[in-house]
């Protein structure tokens, strides 16, 4: 699966090279921001793993589709949507790093500062955020250009456009919920947390590209429904693993500072179950820990042992087991060739057991 | 023309009512933000003049098109794009009012404050901006859904999607230039100012909807080029008039505080020509005025008389005359029925002589 993904990434990168070259050339007559933005986007895109983009080809090839070039184009659109979301998310979360380098708005902070910064009464940071919002919007429009110029029968084009616009609308609503609970005292219910995982990670990261590939291969609608459900299961599993790594992961392996989810008071399912269970002195200490900075190693060890003692860790582990089993069951019943079944099993295995 | 525009507005509003009703119903299963956002968007849309949306029908009907319903749908998409841009722009410009009521991010400030505001270490204003960015993104996706579900032959659908995505990319680049010069000391050149007016106002507000209507009517590509050029001329004219009203308009008529363009140090063509001309003590006073707040009535009167004395006003008036004449010439040569020629003349007349 890893070889497959990296092959698809290089094919999508090639597609970007020619598409963005053309956009850049056309953009030169607008102003200097045009070509500069295209260059920044291309560099930013090249640093992604492009799993979402590659999953379009997976969904397409496993149903025997013959639209290889079109599925790469849809994959490239998927990666541009993802870039747009990351660019906007990083502004919302005020994250200055992404994919190992400065995030887009952080890049503009540097550019602006090197030119003397904002004029009196204006904030350089706000100006940089504003430029970042524009770049995110531009990435969205370019993604729709890739979708809109697909050479496929009109029924497929319309299905794809409807699928993308509607799922992206839902991602937007899920993101609002995420942003909201990230910024206020109140906490979401278990149902709200799982719904957020379903729409922001599950359907968007897994169901959407698999379904798009299925549409290109003209798979029947019952298959598309199976892929949607599979994506939800795999995505919630992926997100729970992400939460686990945020609490139990090794800093060097995970690649982000230990306890950053605790510091940002991320309203995870672990946190929800923990507050359901813990009482007395421990509860007070936990309440103080979430949202405070810095988190020391002993605080994290305390949290970890508490999550184990209260059986919260076990509870989430069981949920992940269930999601893993359900994913494997759906895959087994998809009716695809053993080669593809194996690839999907590997993806489930990765979502369940990855170290970062 | 005004009757026509208001009739189209009411038809587009009807389309929104049924489309958004459906989206709202589907969104209810995601979370509470879904239906709330749809309601906010619908209310926001209903307060626009919907000139851009109506211009799609103008472009369509004047070339004898028979896709009335589809041109309304494209018009509705146009209005959703415009809503998205306004929502994002108001965050960038930190404008708290739009269309006579609180802007979208300002609405969220109120909502959040009524619920106790952001948690410790977070800013309510930033949280409100973040929610606003999401709503803008959602509006963009809904606009593409309207375009993507158009029932037209595939060649038309692809032409429309390509036209929209590409012109919107260019608006994004123009907006970056606008945001940048709005926030730094440096000033754009005359060429940069006119290019900004061309892409952010001309092609987007006038060329794009007229061309979209022309495509629906299957007008030949030479006609589309004429419409593009007409839109540029009319749009630059519209923007220059906007700048004029910002300096010479009556506060009550214009509907925004006198001198707000001076306070925000908007890098207009008037400002550019003025700094080209004015010297000595006057130059010092002008330099102090732009970007300072508040602007007193005597300051504004000084600026007005200086713009007249230095013949800057006359110079811009002459440019507007030229743009008006060129627009009229292009309209006369479009080969459309007298009824439509007359409507377009009225639109030029409005762009040249409107009081707000």
XYZ file of C-alpha atoms in Angstrom:
712
model
C 0.000 0.000 0.000
C 2.810 2.400 0.868
C 4.470 1.837 -2.531
C 1.113 2.395 -4.218
C 0.504 5.631 -2.309
C 3.921 7.029 -3.099
C 3.524 6.152 -6.788
C 0.172 7.980 -6.877
C 1.684 10.942 -5.073
C 4.319 11.296 -7.747
C 1.687 11.054 -10.510
C -0.465 13.719 -8.830
C 2.618 15.900 -8.428
C 3.236 15.635 -12.154
C -0.316 16.680 -12.855
C 0.107 19.687 -10.553
C 3.317 20.623 -12.327
C 1.574 21.068 -15.692
C -1.740 22.421 -14.363
C -0.195 24.987 -12.055
C 2.363 25.997 -14.664
C -0.529 27.005 -16.917
C -2.358 28.828 -14.109
C 0.845 30.643 -13.192
C 1.413 31.778 -16.747
C -2.153 33.106 -16.990
C -1.873 34.715 -13.549
C 1.141 36.778 -14.474
C -0.998 39.411 -16.141
C -3.088 39.994 -12.984
C -0.388 41.053 -10.543
C 2.709 39.783 -8.737
C 0.606 37.910 -6.154
C -0.690 35.532 -8.805
C 2.512 33.696 -9.761
C 3.876 33.951 -6.215
C 0.735 32.311 -4.804
C 0.840 29.528 -7.378
C 4.469 28.796 -6.454
C 3.641 28.732 -2.744
C 0.697 26.403 -3.328
C 2.747 24.039 -5.444
C 5.475 23.824 -2.807
C 2.857 23.369 -0.057
C 1.040 20.627 -1.977
C 4.277 18.755 -2.660
C 4.895 18.360 1.069
C 1.622 16.484 1.741
C 1.374 12.696 1.902
C -1.480 12.919 -0.640
C -3.317 9.960 0.897
C -6.688 11.544 0.077
C -5.659 12.096 -3.514
C -4.394 8.546 -3.867
C -7.595 7.105 -2.359
C -9.513 8.392 -5.402
C -7.381 6.094 -7.544
C -7.899 3.233 -5.072
C -11.694 3.610 -5.286
C -11.454 3.831 -9.047
C -9.049 0.980 -9.761
C -10.606 -1.515 -7.401
C -13.856 -1.299 -9.342
C -12.043 -1.820 -12.614
C -12.342 1.748 -13.819
C -10.573 2.845 -16.966
C -10.391 6.580 -16.204
C -6.875 6.631 -14.796
C -6.057 10.180 -15.837
C -9.409 11.533 -14.607
C -9.008 9.862 -11.236
C -5.603 11.532 -10.861
C -7.247 14.847 -11.704
C -9.942 14.306 -9.066
C -7.178 13.254 -6.659
C -5.360 16.503 -7.373
C -8.597 18.425 -6.707
C -8.914 16.532 -3.403
C -5.403 17.635 -2.439
C -6.182 21.257 -3.339
C -9.302 21.143 -1.141
C -7.186 19.700 1.638
C -4.582 22.453 1.177
C -7.346 25.070 1.357
C -8.735 23.602 4.570
C -5.299 23.372 6.166
C -4.483 26.958 5.212
C -7.741 28.231 6.734
C -7.488 25.881 9.762
C -3.993 27.079 10.584
C -5.264 30.655 10.649
C -8.134 29.637 12.959
C -5.876 27.576 15.232
C -3.013 30.070 14.979
C -0.645 27.259 14.061
C 2.600 28.594 12.641
C 3.924 25.290 11.326
C 2.484 22.782 8.903
C 4.055 19.893 7.078
C 7.394 20.698 8.691
C 7.609 24.294 7.482
C 5.911 27.630 8.205
C 2.166 27.570 7.489
C 0.966 29.870 4.707
C -0.047 32.794 6.915
C 3.225 32.380 8.824
C 5.059 32.692 5.492
C 3.293 36.010 4.862
C 4.234 37.246 8.319
C 7.856 36.751 7.328
C 7.385 38.397 3.937
C 5.598 41.390 5.462
C 8.113 41.781 8.270
C 10.994 41.709 5.806
C 9.293 44.628 4.010
C 8.846 46.690 7.172
C 5.498 45.273 8.308
C 2.065 46.850 8.432
C 1.538 50.586 8.522
C 0.650 52.440 11.730
C -2.650 51.283 13.218
C -2.568 47.936 11.408
C -1.310 44.571 12.653
C 1.141 42.610 10.506
C -0.311 39.357 11.886
C -3.822 40.300 10.799
C -2.591 41.306 7.357
C -0.810 37.945 7.051
C -3.988 36.109 8.109
C -5.957 38.020 5.475
C -3.542 37.057 2.712
C -3.775 33.457 3.947
C -7.587 33.508 3.749
C -7.280 34.617 0.102
C -4.808 31.837 -0.722
C -7.161 29.264 0.801
C -9.997 30.622 -1.337
C -7.822 30.480 -4.445
C -6.951 26.829 -3.696
C -10.689 26.044 -3.492
C -11.352 27.674 -6.870
C -8.461 25.801 -8.477
C -9.812 22.539 -7.063
C -13.198 23.248 -8.653
C -11.472 24.104 -11.923
C -9.869 20.631 -11.913
C -13.251 19.022 -11.248
C -15.096 21.197 -13.739
C -12.763 20.438 -16.636
C -12.893 16.651 -16.208
C -13.516 14.849 -19.466
C -16.231 12.450 -18.369
C -19.914 11.928 -19.262
C -22.158 14.629 -17.800
C -23.899 12.263 -15.342
C -20.546 11.457 -13.751
C -19.453 15.092 -13.716
C -22.656 16.169 -11.989
C -22.491 13.307 -9.475
C -18.939 14.269 -8.606
C -19.681 17.961 -8.281
C -22.732 17.296 -6.113
C -20.792 14.830 -3.965
C -17.876 17.208 -3.444
C -19.832 20.388 -2.798
C -22.199 18.733 -0.367
C -19.563 16.803 1.612
C -17.424 19.948 1.795
C -20.397 21.911 3.139
C -20.660 19.300 5.889
C -16.932 19.572 6.615
C -17.514 23.297 7.026
C -20.253 22.720 9.603
C -18.113 20.146 11.437
C -15.199 22.578 11.440
C -17.448 25.225 13.035
C -18.288 22.809 15.837
C -14.589 21.961 16.249
C -13.527 25.612 16.308
C -16.311 26.479 18.731
C -15.537 23.786 21.286
C -11.845 24.523 20.890
C -12.470 28.070 22.056
C -15.098 27.937 24.794
C -15.414 26.364 28.244
C -18.372 24.161 27.291
C -17.768 20.585 26.158
C -19.462 18.561 23.435
C -21.451 15.409 24.201
C -20.214 11.956 23.176
C -22.625 12.046 20.242
C -21.307 15.453 19.135
C -17.702 14.263 19.347
C -18.409 11.193 17.253
C -20.401 13.217 14.724
C -17.452 15.622 14.410
C -15.064 12.704 13.816
C -17.490 11.249 11.284
C -17.821 14.376 9.143
C -14.480 16.116 9.576
C -12.272 13.022 9.366
C -14.302 9.980 8.326
C -16.442 11.064 5.428
C -14.063 13.755 4.216
C -10.721 11.943 4.389
C -11.860 8.433 3.486
C -15.456 8.223 2.189
C -15.240 11.193 -0.186
C -12.156 10.147 -2.196
C -13.179 6.461 -2.272
C -16.683 7.377 -3.445
C -15.310 9.802 -6.046
C -13.158 6.986 -7.417
C -16.166 4.667 -7.376
C -18.227 7.192 -9.338
C -15.485 7.450 -11.981
C -15.546 3.642 -12.245
C -19.344 3.768 -12.564
C -19.821 1.609 -9.482
C -23.499 1.115 -8.471
C -24.978 3.358 -5.785
C -25.145 0.480 -3.262
C -21.357 0.220 -3.590
C -20.999 3.944 -3.031
C -23.030 3.577 0.163
C -20.717 0.776 1.317
C -17.687 2.961 0.617
C -19.281 5.840 2.527
C -19.811 3.636 5.563
C -16.341 2.113 5.300
C -14.832 5.600 5.183
C -16.738 6.659 8.288
C -15.515 3.637 10.267
C -11.938 3.959 9.073
C -11.933 7.699 9.659
C -13.285 7.577 13.203
C -10.701 4.875 13.897
C -7.987 7.112 12.434
C -9.088 10.037 14.594
C -9.256 7.984 17.804
C -5.724 6.751 17.092
C -4.711 10.371 16.574
C -6.137 11.223 19.987
C -4.369 8.233 21.532
C -1.026 9.316 20.099
C -1.630 12.798 21.466
C -1.839 11.330 24.966
C 0.250 8.151 24.888
C 2.550 8.716 21.925
C 6.268 9.187 22.000
C 7.072 12.850 21.271
C 9.788 12.007 18.763
C 7.650 9.483 16.933
C 4.490 11.602 16.854
C 6.344 14.693 15.721
C 4.515 17.193 17.895
C 5.275 18.249 21.473
C 4.084 15.820 24.157
C 0.773 16.886 25.626
C -0.084 19.506 23.003
C -3.659 18.156 22.844
C -3.864 18.591 26.645
C -2.454 22.106 26.461
C -4.961 23.092 23.747
C -7.721 21.391 25.786
C -8.796 19.403 22.745
C -12.258 18.006 23.441
C -11.456 14.382 22.588
C -13.446 11.265 23.417
C -10.730 10.338 25.958
C -11.278 13.608 27.740
C -15.055 13.146 27.644
C -14.919 9.630 29.141
C -12.381 10.719 31.736
C -14.587 13.518 33.048
C -17.489 11.060 33.112
C -15.515 8.853 35.483
C -12.975 10.700 37.579
C -13.967 12.249 40.933
C -12.492 14.014 43.967
C -8.900 15.242 44.058
C -8.028 13.571 40.754
C -10.864 15.411 39.026
C -9.603 18.736 40.332
C -6.088 17.995 39.119
C -7.362 16.899 35.692
C -9.511 20.009 35.386
C -6.454 22.152 36.050
C -4.305 20.244 33.586
C -6.539 20.519 30.497
C -5.910 23.871 28.887
C -2.883 24.816 30.984
C 0.631 25.267 29.683
C 3.269 23.887 29.973
C 2.397 20.271 30.675
C 5.259 18.569 32.532
C 6.267 14.958 32.008
C 4.910 14.009 35.466
C 1.519 15.551 34.623
C 1.344 13.496 31.468
C 2.362 10.317 33.305
C -0.362 11.057 35.879
C -2.935 11.485 33.111
C -1.828 8.300 31.397
C -2.083 6.188 34.558
C -5.448 7.770 35.372
C -6.758 6.943 31.879
C -5.614 3.364 32.425
C -6.904 2.994 36.013
C -10.321 4.401 35.152
C -10.453 2.006 32.195
C -11.009 4.943 29.823
C -8.103 3.746 27.714
C -9.601 0.263 27.597
C -12.970 1.679 26.615
C -11.519 3.593 23.672
C -9.386 0.569 22.738
C -12.561 -1.544 22.592
C -14.236 1.073 20.413
C -11.227 1.030 18.088
C -11.377 -2.782 18.015
C -15.008 -2.609 16.986
C -14.321 -0.016 14.273
C -11.415 -2.090 12.996
C -13.564 -5.231 12.847
C -16.440 -3.405 11.179
C -14.060 -1.920 8.628
C -12.605 -5.350 7.852
C -16.072 -6.853 7.543
C -17.198 -4.139 5.084
C -13.999 -4.571 3.064
C -14.469 -8.340 2.911
C -17.953 -7.813 1.502
C -17.020 -5.140 -1.053
C -16.540 -7.777 -3.721
C -13.210 -6.415 -4.923
C -10.186 -8.430 -6.096
C -7.974 -9.904 -3.327
C -5.182 -7.490 -4.221
C -7.404 -4.501 -3.383
C -8.918 -6.141 -0.335
C -5.381 -6.604 0.942
C -4.499 -2.958 0.292
C -7.570 -1.773 2.196
C -6.805 -4.143 5.082
C -3.340 -2.595 5.208
C -4.896 0.856 5.390
C -7.121 -0.214 8.305
C -4.091 -1.756 9.968
C -2.220 1.544 9.520
C -5.120 3.571 10.956
C -5.228 1.248 13.969
C -1.546 0.735 14.731
C 0.468 3.597 13.276
C 3.045 5.202 15.520
C 2.422 8.744 14.275
C -33.794 48.424 -15.610
C -34.570 48.904 -11.924
C -37.906 47.095 -12.289
C -36.141 44.307 -14.152
C -33.464 43.984 -11.457
C -35.980 43.865 -8.637
C -38.054 41.242 -10.479
C -34.950 39.082 -10.912
C -34.034 39.579 -7.276
C -37.371 38.200 -6.200
C -37.013 35.209 -8.552
C -33.526 34.445 -7.226
C -34.858 34.758 -3.681
C -37.498 32.157 -4.479
C -34.839 29.839 -5.818
C -32.831 30.311 -2.626
C -35.886 29.560 -0.527
C -36.297 26.076 -1.990
C -32.599 25.275 -2.443
C -31.558 26.372 1.034
C -34.584 24.697 2.604
C -33.299 21.395 1.223
C -29.718 22.063 2.350
C -30.978 23.002 5.797
C -32.982 19.834 6.118
C -29.968 17.718 5.126
C -27.691 19.734 7.420
C -29.742 19.043 10.488
C -28.150 15.653 10.969
C -24.615 17.116 11.052
C -24.912 19.476 14.011
C -26.681 22.625 15.171
C -24.322 24.882 13.176
C -25.678 23.491 9.914
C -29.244 24.792 9.992
C -28.205 27.947 11.865
C -25.629 28.779 9.167
C -28.133 28.165 6.374
C -30.601 30.547 8.050
C -27.933 33.210 8.472
C -26.869 32.876 4.847
C -30.410 33.121 3.581
C -31.074 36.260 5.586
C -27.729 37.744 4.469
C -28.413 36.961 0.815
C -31.871 38.483 0.958
C -30.391 41.847 1.905
C -28.232 42.157 -1.209
C -29.280 44.095 -4.301
C -28.478 40.964 -6.358
C -27.282 43.002 -9.339
C -24.633 40.388 -10.160
C -27.224 37.623 -10.060
C -29.623 39.568 -12.255
C -26.885 40.351 -14.800
C -26.675 36.633 -15.614
C -30.292 36.837 -16.790
C -29.529 40.029 -18.707
C -26.663 38.334 -20.573
C -28.870 35.328 -21.221
C -32.069 37.030 -22.322
C -30.464 39.615 -24.558
C -29.017 36.820 -26.689
C -32.377 35.116 -26.922
C -31.571 32.274 -24.553
C -34.294 29.859 -23.495
C -32.700 28.663 -20.258
C -34.521 30.996 -17.889
C -34.468 28.676 -14.894
C -30.798 27.801 -15.377
C -29.792 31.443 -15.635
C -31.553 32.121 -12.326
C -29.622 29.221 -10.830
C -26.319 30.633 -12.093
C -27.422 34.030 -10.781
C -28.034 32.479 -7.378
C -24.555 30.915 -7.500
C -23.154 34.359 -8.330
C -24.862 35.817 -5.263
C -23.505 33.024 -3.056
C -19.979 33.727 -4.341
C -20.524 37.382 -3.593
C -21.771 36.562 -0.084
C -18.673 34.416 0.496
C -16.355 37.209 -0.630
C -18.135 39.806 1.498
C -18.009 37.538 4.558
C -14.273 36.959 4.122
C -13.600 40.610 3.171
C -15.345 41.897 6.273
C -13.081 39.707 8.405
C -10.016 41.029 6.574
C -11.152 44.660 6.795
C -12.583 44.219 10.296
C -15.864 45.729 9.153
C -18.622 45.087 11.671
C -21.498 46.162 9.456
C -22.666 45.005 6.063
C -25.884 45.550 4.177
C -27.194 47.600 7.091
C -26.784 44.924 9.754
C -23.933 43.235 11.634
C -21.537 41.375 9.330
C -21.373 37.604 9.768
C -18.340 37.536 12.069
C -19.882 40.398 14.046
C -23.019 38.265 14.474
C -20.876 35.475 15.961
C -19.219 37.928 18.334
C -22.665 38.665 19.705
C -23.628 34.990 19.897
C -20.384 34.058 21.656
C -20.565 36.973 24.077
C -24.135 36.077 25.009
C -22.827 32.614 25.910
C -19.998 33.896 28.087
C -17.351 34.343 25.392
C -14.150 32.434 24.746
C -12.387 30.436 27.441
C -9.288 31.747 29.222
C -6.378 32.336 26.849
C -8.633 32.619 23.789
C -10.048 35.731 22.129
C -13.775 35.891 21.415
C -13.048 38.086 18.369
C -10.700 35.521 16.887
C -13.191 32.727 17.491
C -15.882 34.789 15.751
C -13.550 35.433 12.794
C -12.865 31.692 12.550
C -16.563 30.854 12.428
C -16.962 33.535 9.771
C -14.186 32.018 7.629
C -16.066 28.700 7.765
C -19.355 30.301 6.731
C -17.644 31.965 3.767
C -16.224 28.593 2.724
C -19.654 26.969 3.053
C -21.162 29.684 0.821
C -18.520 28.928 -1.828
C -19.325 25.210 -1.756
C -23.052 25.892 -2.029
C -22.395 28.149 -5.009
C -20.496 25.350 -6.730
C -23.320 22.941 -5.923
C -25.725 25.242 -7.772
C -23.384 25.390 -10.761
C -22.622 21.672 -10.693
C -26.267 20.590 -10.718
C -27.252 22.769 -13.684
C -29.225 20.870 -16.269
C -27.414 21.983 -19.403
C -25.329 20.232 -22.086
C -21.888 19.239 -20.838
C -20.034 21.755 -23.057
C -21.952 24.610 -21.437
C -21.477 23.200 -17.939
C -17.737 22.900 -18.436
C -17.457 26.364 -19.976
C -19.308 27.843 -17.024
C -17.256 25.981 -14.434
C -14.007 26.961 -16.109
C -15.130 30.576 -16.436
C -16.182 30.843 -12.807
C -13.246 29.069 -11.228
C -10.706 30.976 -13.232
C -12.257 34.442 -12.795
C -12.653 33.785 -9.067
C -8.980 32.811 -8.834
C -8.172 36.193 -10.362
C -10.473 37.958 -7.878
C -8.487 36.192 -5.152
C -5.208 37.577 -6.486
C -6.700 41.066 -6.863
C -8.024 40.876 -3.308
C -4.519 40.019 -2.080
C -3.194 43.156 -3.735
C -6.029 45.207 -2.237
C -5.502 43.795 1.258
C -1.755 44.298 0.991
C -1.878 47.945 -0.055
C -4.612 48.551 2.498
C -2.233 47.477 5.244
C 1.210 48.796 4.361
C 2.804 52.206 3.812
C 3.711 51.518 0.178
C 1.366 52.642 -2.581
C 0.407 50.892 -5.813
C 1.222 52.373 -9.209
C -1.496 53.741 -11.512
C -1.267 50.517 -13.527
C -1.683 48.398 -10.392
C -4.693 50.418 -9.256
C -6.417 50.058 -12.613
C -5.610 46.335 -12.760
C -7.142 45.908 -9.304
C -10.287 47.739 -10.428
C -10.387 45.625 -13.570
C -10.218 42.227 -11.828
C -11.880 42.876 -8.489
C -14.759 45.020 -9.746
C -14.895 45.009 -13.532
C -14.501 41.432 -14.631
C -16.014 39.960 -11.482
C -19.073 42.181 -10.996
C -19.952 42.814 -14.639
C -18.039 40.640 -17.127
C -18.481 37.350 -15.266
C -22.288 37.358 -14.887
C -22.857 38.778 -18.391
C -20.552 36.163 -19.913
C -22.174 33.376 -17.883
C -25.558 34.452 -19.257
C -24.094 34.595 -22.757
C -22.738 31.047 -22.414
C -26.185 29.794 -21.355
C -27.618 31.460 -24.455
C -24.887 29.805 -26.552
C -23.587 33.159 -27.744
C -20.444 32.921 -29.912
C -17.045 33.408 -28.314
C -16.531 36.766 -30.020
C -19.658 37.974 -28.209
C -18.296 36.691 -24.911
C -15.134 38.700 -25.536
C -17.215 41.823 -26.177
C -19.103 41.229 -22.924
C -15.822 40.747 -21.060
C -14.523 44.062 -22.328
C -17.817 45.844 -21.647
C -17.777 44.521 -18.091
C -14.254 45.797 -17.545
C -15.141 49.297 -18.729
C -18.394 49.445 -16.777
C -16.740 48.031 -13.670
C -13.810 50.430 -13.627
C -16.322 53.244 -14.136
C -18.386 51.905 -11.226
C -15.321 51.762 -8.985
C -14.150 55.276 -9.867
C -17.634 56.552 -9.056
C -17.410 54.686 -5.775
C -14.144 56.453 -5.017
C -15.679 59.791 -5.988
C -18.606 59.272 -3.633
C -16.143 58.376 -0.878
C -14.585 61.828 -1.249
C -17.335 64.071 -2.603
C -20.498 62.222 -1.621
C -23.106 63.315 0.849
C -22.824 61.171 3.989
C -26.546 60.534 4.194
C -26.830 59.645 0.538
C -23.743 57.418 0.417
C -24.675 55.579 3.587
C -21.210 55.446 5.074
C -19.440 58.004 7.265
C -17.927 60.928 5.356
C -14.217 60.448 4.734
C -14.084 56.775 5.647
C -11.965 56.102 2.548
C -9.567 58.818 3.744
C -9.479 57.390 7.266
C -8.747 53.884 5.951
C -6.132 55.399 3.601
C -7.698 53.623 0.639
C -5.199 53.669 -2.222
C -7.568 55.090 -4.844
C -6.722 56.616 -8.198
C -7.692 60.057 -6.761
C -5.115 59.622 -4.027
C -2.511 58.474 -6.528
C -3.025 61.466 -8.847
C -3.119 63.848 -5.903
C 0.261 62.725 -4.598
C 1.628 63.014 -8.141
C 0.653 66.680 -8.159
C 0.568 68.300 -4.754
C 3.717 69.837 -3.229
C 4.918 71.851 -0.241
C 2.693 72.565 2.763
C -0.378 71.094 1.093
C 1.442 67.817 0.503
C 2.387 67.598 4.176
C -1.192 68.210 5.250
C -2.521 65.637 2.790
C 0.031 63.068 3.956
C -1.136 63.561 7.520
C -4.813 63.325 6.602
C -4.745 59.982 4.773
C -4.931 57.222 7.342
C -5.701 59.463 10.325
C -8.906 59.449 12.327
C -11.226 61.247 12.785
C -11.458 63.334 9.622
C -13.177 66.642 10.359
C -15.498 68.375 7.950
C -12.910 71.124 7.318
C -10.286 68.510 6.423
C -12.617 66.992 3.899
C -13.489 70.389 2.442
C -9.760 71.120 2.157
C -9.200 67.829 0.348
C -12.110 68.459 -1.991
C -10.914 71.897 -2.986
C -7.373 70.619 -3.414
C -8.612 67.813 -5.681
C -10.444 70.434 -7.729
C -7.608 73.016 -7.821
C -5.020 70.429 -8.850
C -7.406 69.269 -11.579
C -7.257 65.716 -10.181
C -11.034 65.647 -10.061
C -11.215 66.794 -13.657
C -8.694 64.130 -14.677
C -10.760 61.341 -13.102
C -13.955 62.858 -14.542
C -12.398 62.710 -18.011
C -11.399 59.073 -17.443
C -14.982 58.308 -16.389
C -16.258 60.108 -19.492
C -14.029 57.940 -21.662
C -15.119 54.741 -19.914
C -18.743 55.763 -20.262
C -18.331 56.472 -23.974
C -16.436 53.246 -24.574
C -19.124 51.298 -22.720
C -21.843 52.898 -24.805
C -19.931 52.201 -28.001
C -19.495 48.507 -27.126
C -23.183 48.239 -26.191
C -24.237 49.847 -29.460
C -22.203 47.252 -31.352
C -23.392 44.192 -29.377
C -26.170 43.565 -31.870
C -28.860 43.106 -29.249
C -32.490 44.252 -29.448
C -33.156 47.954 -28.667
C -34.901 47.003 -25.432
C -31.695 45.395 -24.099
C -29.449 48.113 -25.467
C -31.563 50.575 -23.535
C -31.300 48.543 -20.320
C -27.517 48.386 -20.628
C -27.336 52.129 -21.324
C -29.319 52.656 -18.132
C -26.835 50.533 -16.236
C -23.921 52.602 -17.574
C -25.829 55.739 -16.662
C -26.306 54.375 -13.144
C -22.622 53.488 -12.800
C -21.672 57.006 -13.921
C -24.206 59.127 -12.071
C -25.516 57.218 -9.072
C -25.688 59.046 -5.745
C -24.611 56.065 -3.637
